[in-house]
Coordinates of C-alpha atoms in Angstrom, one line a residue:
M1 CA 46.8 -103.9 107.3
P2 CA 51.2 -104.3 107.4
K3 CA 52.4 -107.7 106.0
T4 CA 54.0 -108.3 109.4
I5 CA 53.8 -107.7 113.0
R6 CA 56.6 -105.7 114.0
N7 CA 57.1 -103.1 117.1
V8 CA 53.8 -103.5 118.6
Y9 CA 55.2 -105.2 122.1
Y10 CA 55.7 -101.9 124.1
K11 CA 53.1 -100.1 122.7
N12 CA 50.4 -102.8 123.9
L13 CA 51.8 -103.6 127.2
T14 CA 50.2 -101.3 129.3
Y15 CA 48.8 -101.7 132.8
E16 CA 45.3 -101.0 131.4
K17 CA 45.6 -103.7 128.7
L18 CA 46.5 -106.2 131.2
L19 CA 43.5 -104.8 133.9
K20 CA 41.5 -105.7 130.5
A21 CA 43.4 -109.0 130.0
H22 CA 42.1 -109.6 133.6
L23 CA 38.3 -108.4 133.6
D24 CA 38.2 -110.7 130.6
A25 CA 39.7 -113.8 131.9
R26 CA 38.0 -114.1 135.2
K27 CA 34.2 -113.7 133.5
G28 CA 31.9 -116.1 134.7
K29 CA 34.2 -117.1 137.4
G30 CA 34.2 -114.4 139.5
S31 CA 33.5 -116.9 142.6
R32 CA 36.7 -119.2 142.1
K33 CA 38.9 -118.8 144.9
E34 CA 41.4 -118.2 142.7
I35 CA 40.2 -115.1 141.6
I36 CA 39.0 -114.0 144.6
L37 CA 42.2 -113.4 146.3
F38 CA 43.9 -112.0 142.9
N39 CA 40.8 -109.3 142.9
L40 CA 42.4 -108.8 146.6
K41 CA 45.6 -107.2 145.4
Q42 CA 44.7 -107.1 142.0
E43 CA 46.6 -103.6 141.4
D44 CA 49.7 -105.2 142.9
Y45 CA 49.5 -108.4 140.8
I46 CA 48.9 -106.4 137.6
K47 CA 51.8 -104.2 138.4
C48 CA 54.0 -107.1 139.3
L49 CA 52.6 -109.0 136.1
L50 CA 53.4 -105.7 134.0
E51 CA 57.2 -105.7 135.5
K52 CA 57.8 -109.0 134.6
I53 CA 56.8 -109.0 131.2
K54 CA 58.5 -105.7 130.3
N55 CA 61.7 -106.6 131.4
E56 CA 61.1 -110.6 130.5
T57 CA 61.6 -111.8 133.8
Y58 CA 58.2 -113.5 133.3
K59 CA 58.2 -117.6 133.0
H60 CA 55.0 -119.4 132.4
G61 CA 53.6 -121.5 135.7
G62 CA 53.0 -125.1 135.9
Y63 CA 49.6 -126.5 134.8
T64 CA 46.8 -128.5 136.5
V65 CA 45.9 -131.6 134.8
F66 CA 42.1 -133.1 134.9
Y67 CA 39.9 -135.1 132.5
V68 CA 36.8 -134.3 130.9
A69 CA 34.0 -136.7 129.6
E70 CA 31.8 -134.8 127.2
P71 CA 31.4 -135.0 124.6
K72 CA 34.4 -137.3 124.6
L73 CA 37.1 -138.0 127.0
R74 CA 39.8 -135.3 127.1
K75 CA 42.8 -134.4 129.2
I76 CA 42.7 -131.0 129.9
E77 CA 45.6 -129.1 131.2
K78 CA 44.1 -125.4 133.3
S79 CA 47.4 -123.0 133.4
K80 CA 47.8 -120.5 136.8
Y81 CA 45.3 -117.4 136.6
M82 CA 48.0 -115.2 136.1
D83 CA 49.0 -116.6 133.5
R84 CA 45.5 -116.8 131.8
I85 CA 46.1 -113.0 132.2
V86 CA 48.8 -113.3 130.0
H87 CA 47.4 -115.3 127.1
R88 CA 44.5 -112.8 126.9
W89 CA 46.8 -110.0 127.0
L90 CA 48.6 -111.8 124.0
V91 CA 45.9 -113.0 122.0
D92 CA 43.2 -109.8 122.3
N93 CA 46.3 -107.1 121.7
I94 CA 48.1 -108.8 119.0
L95 CA 47.8 -111.8 117.6
K96 CA 43.9 -111.6 116.4
P97 CA 44.2 -107.7 114.9
Y98 CA 46.6 -109.3 112.8
F99 CA 45.7 -112.8 112.1
I100 CA 41.8 -112.7 112.1
P101 CA 41.4 -110.9 108.9
R102 CA 43.9 -113.5 107.0
F103 CA 41.6 -116.2 107.6
I104 CA 39.2 -117.2 105.0
Q105 CA 36.0 -116.1 105.8
T106 CA 34.7 -120.2 105.8
T107 CA 36.6 -121.3 109.2
Y108 CA 34.7 -121.1 112.1
A109 CA 35.9 -121.9 115.5
C110 CA 36.9 -119.6 118.2
I111 CA 36.2 -116.6 115.8
E112 CA 33.6 -114.0 117.0
G113 CA 30.8 -112.7 115.2
R114 CA 31.3 -116.9 113.4
G115 CA 30.8 -120.0 115.4
M116 CA 28.7 -123.7 115.4
H117 CA 25.5 -122.1 114.3
K118 CA 27.0 -120.0 111.7
A119 CA 28.9 -122.4 110.1
C120 CA 25.7 -125.2 110.2
L121 CA 23.5 -122.5 108.2
D122 CA 26.6 -121.6 106.2
M123 CA 27.1 -124.9 104.9
Q124 CA 23.1 -125.7 104.4
K125 CA 23.1 -122.5 101.9
M126 CA 26.6 -123.9 100.5
M127 CA 24.6 -127.4 100.1
K128 CA 21.3 -125.5 98.0
H129 CA 23.5 -123.4 95.7
C130 CA 25.3 -127.0 94.9
T131 CA 22.2 -128.1 94.2
R132 CA 21.2 -125.2 91.7
I133 CA 24.0 -125.8 89.9
W134 CA 25.0 -129.3 89.9
N135 CA 21.9 -131.1 90.7
N136 CA 23.8 -134.2 92.5
Y137 CA 26.9 -133.5 93.8
Y138 CA 29.9 -134.9 96.2
I139 CA 30.8 -134.2 100.1
L140 CA 34.3 -135.0 101.9
K141 CA 34.4 -135.3 104.6
M142 CA 37.7 -134.8 106.9
D143 CA 38.3 -135.1 110.5
I144 CA 42.0 -134.8 111.6
A145 CA 43.7 -137.7 114.0
K146 CA 44.5 -135.8 117.7
Y147 CA 45.0 -132.7 116.3
F148 CA 45.9 -130.5 119.7
D149 CA 48.1 -133.7 120.3
N150 CA 49.7 -133.4 117.0
I151 CA 50.6 -130.0 116.1
D152 CA 54.1 -129.9 115.6
K153 CA 55.1 -126.6 118.1
K154 CA 58.8 -125.9 116.0
I155 CA 56.6 -126.0 112.2
L156 CA 53.9 -123.9 114.3
L157 CA 57.1 -121.3 115.1
D158 CA 58.1 -121.7 111.6
I159 CA 54.7 -120.5 110.4
L160 CA 54.4 -117.7 113.0
E161 CA 57.8 -116.3 112.6
K162 CA 57.2 -115.7 108.7
R163 CA 54.9 -113.2 110.4
I164 CA 56.1 -112.2 113.5
K165 CA 59.2 -109.7 113.4
D166 CA 58.9 -108.3 116.8
K167 CA 61.2 -110.4 118.8
D168 CA 59.5 -109.5 122.1
V169 CA 56.7 -111.4 120.6
M170 CA 58.0 -114.2 119.7
W171 CA 60.3 -114.4 122.9
L172 CA 56.7 -114.6 124.8
I173 CA 55.3 -116.6 122.6
N174 CA 58.0 -119.5 122.6
E175 CA 57.9 -119.1 126.7
I176 CA 54.0 -120.3 126.7
L177 CA 54.6 -122.7 123.7
Y178 CA 57.3 -124.4 125.6
A179 CA 55.9 -124.4 129.2
N180 CA 55.5 -128.2 129.1
K181 CA 59.1 -129.0 127.1
R182 CA 57.1 -130.9 125.0
E183 CA 57.7 -130.7 121.2
K184 CA 54.5 -132.0 120.0
G185 CA 51.0 -130.8 121.4
L186 CA 48.8 -127.7 122.0
E187 CA 47.1 -127.5 125.6
I188 CA 43.6 -128.0 125.4
G189 CA 42.1 -124.8 127.7
N190 CA 44.9 -123.1 127.0
Y191 CA 43.0 -119.4 125.8
T192 CA 46.8 -119.3 123.5
S193 CA 46.1 -122.6 121.6
Q194 CA 42.8 -122.0 120.3
M195 CA 44.6 -119.0 118.3
F196 CA 47.6 -121.1 117.8
A197 CA 45.4 -123.9 116.6
N198 CA 43.4 -121.8 113.7
I199 CA 46.8 -120.2 112.3
Y200 CA 48.4 -123.8 112.0
L201 CA 45.8 -124.8 110.2
N202 CA 45.0 -121.6 107.9
E203 CA 48.0 -122.6 106.0
Y204 CA 45.6 -126.0 105.0
D205 CA 42.4 -123.6 104.5
W206 CA 44.3 -121.1 102.2
Y207 CA 46.2 -124.3 100.6
V208 CA 42.5 -126.3 99.5
K209 CA 41.5 -122.3 98.4
R210 CA 44.2 -121.2 96.2
D211 CA 46.5 -124.0 94.9
L212 CA 43.4 -127.0 95.2
H213 CA 40.8 -123.9 94.1
I214 CA 38.4 -125.4 96.0
K215 CA 35.1 -122.7 96.3
Y216 CA 32.7 -124.6 98.6
F217 CA 34.5 -125.6 101.6
S218 CA 34.4 -124.8 105.2
R219 CA 36.5 -125.8 108.3
Y220 CA 35.0 -125.9 112.1
M221 CA 38.7 -126.3 114.0
D222 CA 39.9 -130.1 113.1
D223 CA 36.9 -130.9 110.9
S224 CA 36.1 -129.7 107.4
I225 CA 34.2 -130.3 104.4
L226 CA 34.3 -130.1 100.9
L227 CA 31.4 -129.7 97.8
V228 CA 32.4 -130.6 94.5
K229 CA 30.8 -131.8 91.2
T230 CA 31.9 -135.5 90.9
K231 CA 33.4 -138.0 92.9
K232 CA 36.9 -138.1 90.8
E233 CA 37.4 -134.4 91.6
A234 CA 36.5 -135.5 95.4
I235 CA 38.8 -138.5 95.0
Q236 CA 41.8 -136.3 94.2
A237 CA 41.3 -133.2 96.5
L238 CA 42.0 -136.0 99.4
E239 CA 44.7 -137.6 97.8
N240 CA 46.3 -134.2 97.5
I241 CA 45.2 -133.0 100.8
K242 CA 46.5 -135.6 102.6
R243 CA 49.9 -135.6 101.6
F244 CA 49.9 -131.6 101.9
L245 CA 48.9 -132.1 105.9
K246 CA 51.5 -134.5 105.7
E247 CA 54.5 -133.1 104.4
N248 CA 53.7 -129.9 105.6
L249 CA 52.3 -129.8 108.5
H250 CA 52.8 -133.6 110.4
L251 CA 49.0 -133.8 110.7
E252 CA 47.0 -137.2 109.2
L253 CA 43.1 -137.5 108.8
N254 CA 41.9 -140.4 111.1
S255 CA 39.3 -142.7 110.3
K256 CA 36.3 -140.6 110.0
T257 CA 36.9 -139.1 107.1
Q258 CA 34.6 -139.8 104.3
I259 CA 33.0 -139.9 100.2
F260 CA 29.3 -139.7 99.9
K261 CA 27.0 -138.4 97.6
S262 CA 25.0 -135.5 98.8
S263 CA 21.6 -137.1 98.9
Q264 CA 22.9 -138.3 102.4
G265 CA 23.2 -134.8 103.9
V266 CA 26.3 -134.4 106.7
N267 CA 26.8 -134.2 110.1
Y268 CA 28.9 -131.3 110.9
C269 CA 29.2 -129.2 114.5
G270 CA 26.4 -132.0 116.0
Y271 CA 23.6 -131.3 113.2
K272 CA 22.7 -133.2 110.6
I273 CA 22.5 -131.5 107.6
N274 CA 20.8 -131.4 104.3
E275 CA 19.5 -129.1 101.9
Y276 CA 16.1 -128.3 103.3
R277 CA 16.3 -129.4 106.8
L278 CA 18.9 -129.2 110.0
K279 CA 18.4 -131.6 112.8
I280 CA 19.9 -132.4 116.2
R281 CA 21.8 -135.3 115.7
D282 CA 20.6 -138.6 117.6
K283 CA 23.5 -138.6 120.0
G284 CA 22.8 -134.7 121.0
K285 CA 18.9 -135.7 121.6
K286 CA 20.1 -138.1 123.9
K287 CA 22.7 -136.2 125.8
L288 CA 19.7 -133.3 125.9
K289 CA 17.2 -135.5 127.1
K290 CA 19.3 -137.2 130.1
K291 CA 20.5 -133.4 131.0
I292 CA 16.9 -132.2 131.3
K293 CA 15.4 -134.9 133.4
Y294 CA 18.9 -134.9 135.7
L295 CA 17.6 -130.8 136.2
I296 CA 13.9 -131.8 136.6
Y297 CA 15.2 -134.3 139.5
E298 CA 17.2 -131.5 140.5
I299 CA 14.3 -129.5 141.0
K300 CA 12.2 -131.5 142.8
N301 CA 14.4 -132.3 145.5
G302 CA 15.2 -129.0 146.3
K303 CA 18.9 -128.7 144.9
M304 CA 18.3 -126.5 142.5
T305 CA 15.9 -123.2 141.2
S306 CA 13.8 -123.1 138.4
K307 CA 16.0 -120.3 137.5
D308 CA 19.6 -121.8 137.4
A309 CA 18.5 -124.5 135.9
K310 CA 17.2 -122.4 133.0
R311 CA 20.8 -120.6 133.0
Y312 CA 22.1 -124.1 132.6
L313 CA 20.1 -125.1 130.0
A314 CA 20.3 -121.7 128.1
G315 CA 23.1 -123.3 125.7
H316 CA 21.6 -126.4 125.0
L317 CA 18.3 -124.1 124.0
G318 CA 20.1 -122.0 121.8
Y319 CA 21.5 -125.4 120.3
L320 CA 17.8 -126.2 119.4
K321 CA 17.5 -122.9 118.2
I322 CA 18.9 -123.0 114.9
A323 CA 17.5 -127.1 114.2
N324 CA 14.2 -128.0 113.0
T325 CA 12.8 -129.3 116.4
R326 CA 9.6 -128.6 116.9
N327 CA 8.5 -131.9 117.0
L328 CA 11.4 -132.6 119.4
K329 CA 10.8 -129.5 121.6
L330 CA 7.3 -130.7 122.4
K331 CA 8.2 -134.5 123.3
I332 CA 10.8 -133.6 125.6
F333 CA 9.0 -130.6 127.6
E334 CA 5.5 -132.3 127.6
E335 CA 7.1 -135.6 129.2

């Protein structure tokens, strides 16, 4: 594996790879108007896009802004479909092959083969192991304040430039990063933003593992957890981490950050976890019950079929699958 990214831009810039980026970007969204219109002249659009990227005349378009209320109010900035193809091409062909092998094994967000469920199950394994070796221990749970909004683009570019020595790749990254002219903050909703956010906090991951020598550490995007033997170790680690984040990444931890005894368990990725049980948090239970009642109402009034409702619930049932939820499932589905 090379130490830096070199001479990859034109090697990966082909009609076939842009076509694949288009096919991946449209998955599950084929009925949307913008994608139907793109499909009508697919070959012409991709050839045109190929020439623009090759000649470096490509300009990132604007954003459509909207808000989502779940799981909390968030501003989403949606890029134009042509730009989403470019995001896919850049991440899947250039950034992922190089950066993902360099991420620590216990970071889980937006990485194929990992994800929320693996993060929770691995955390439970860590907790069982720490109980065996220490009996009682301490948990340091941290949450970064407004993470995506506070990512400093200059620092991100410095991180990227240390590893990317292909000037054409850096030209395209700059074009995407500065499409909205802001110096701070990544757009929630961009495929590139997920990757850039992981690259940014990879610096923090390696600081915790390599410099602080913390063995039991897990991160899911801006949420991270450390397991240590004593409260003194947890306090010292927290002080060091706060200093590192502020000085090196211009980030701060929010008020949710806390230190507590292992006997309390930990809330992580929507689950309440201890050594022997993995339960859905009360907030998650309420949302699930509310959605099921809504689906039943829609089916009874002929606005939705049972098949559509089952498809809609698929992700939520996956959420139930790994947890100890036998009584919850009986209660929900028998009501």
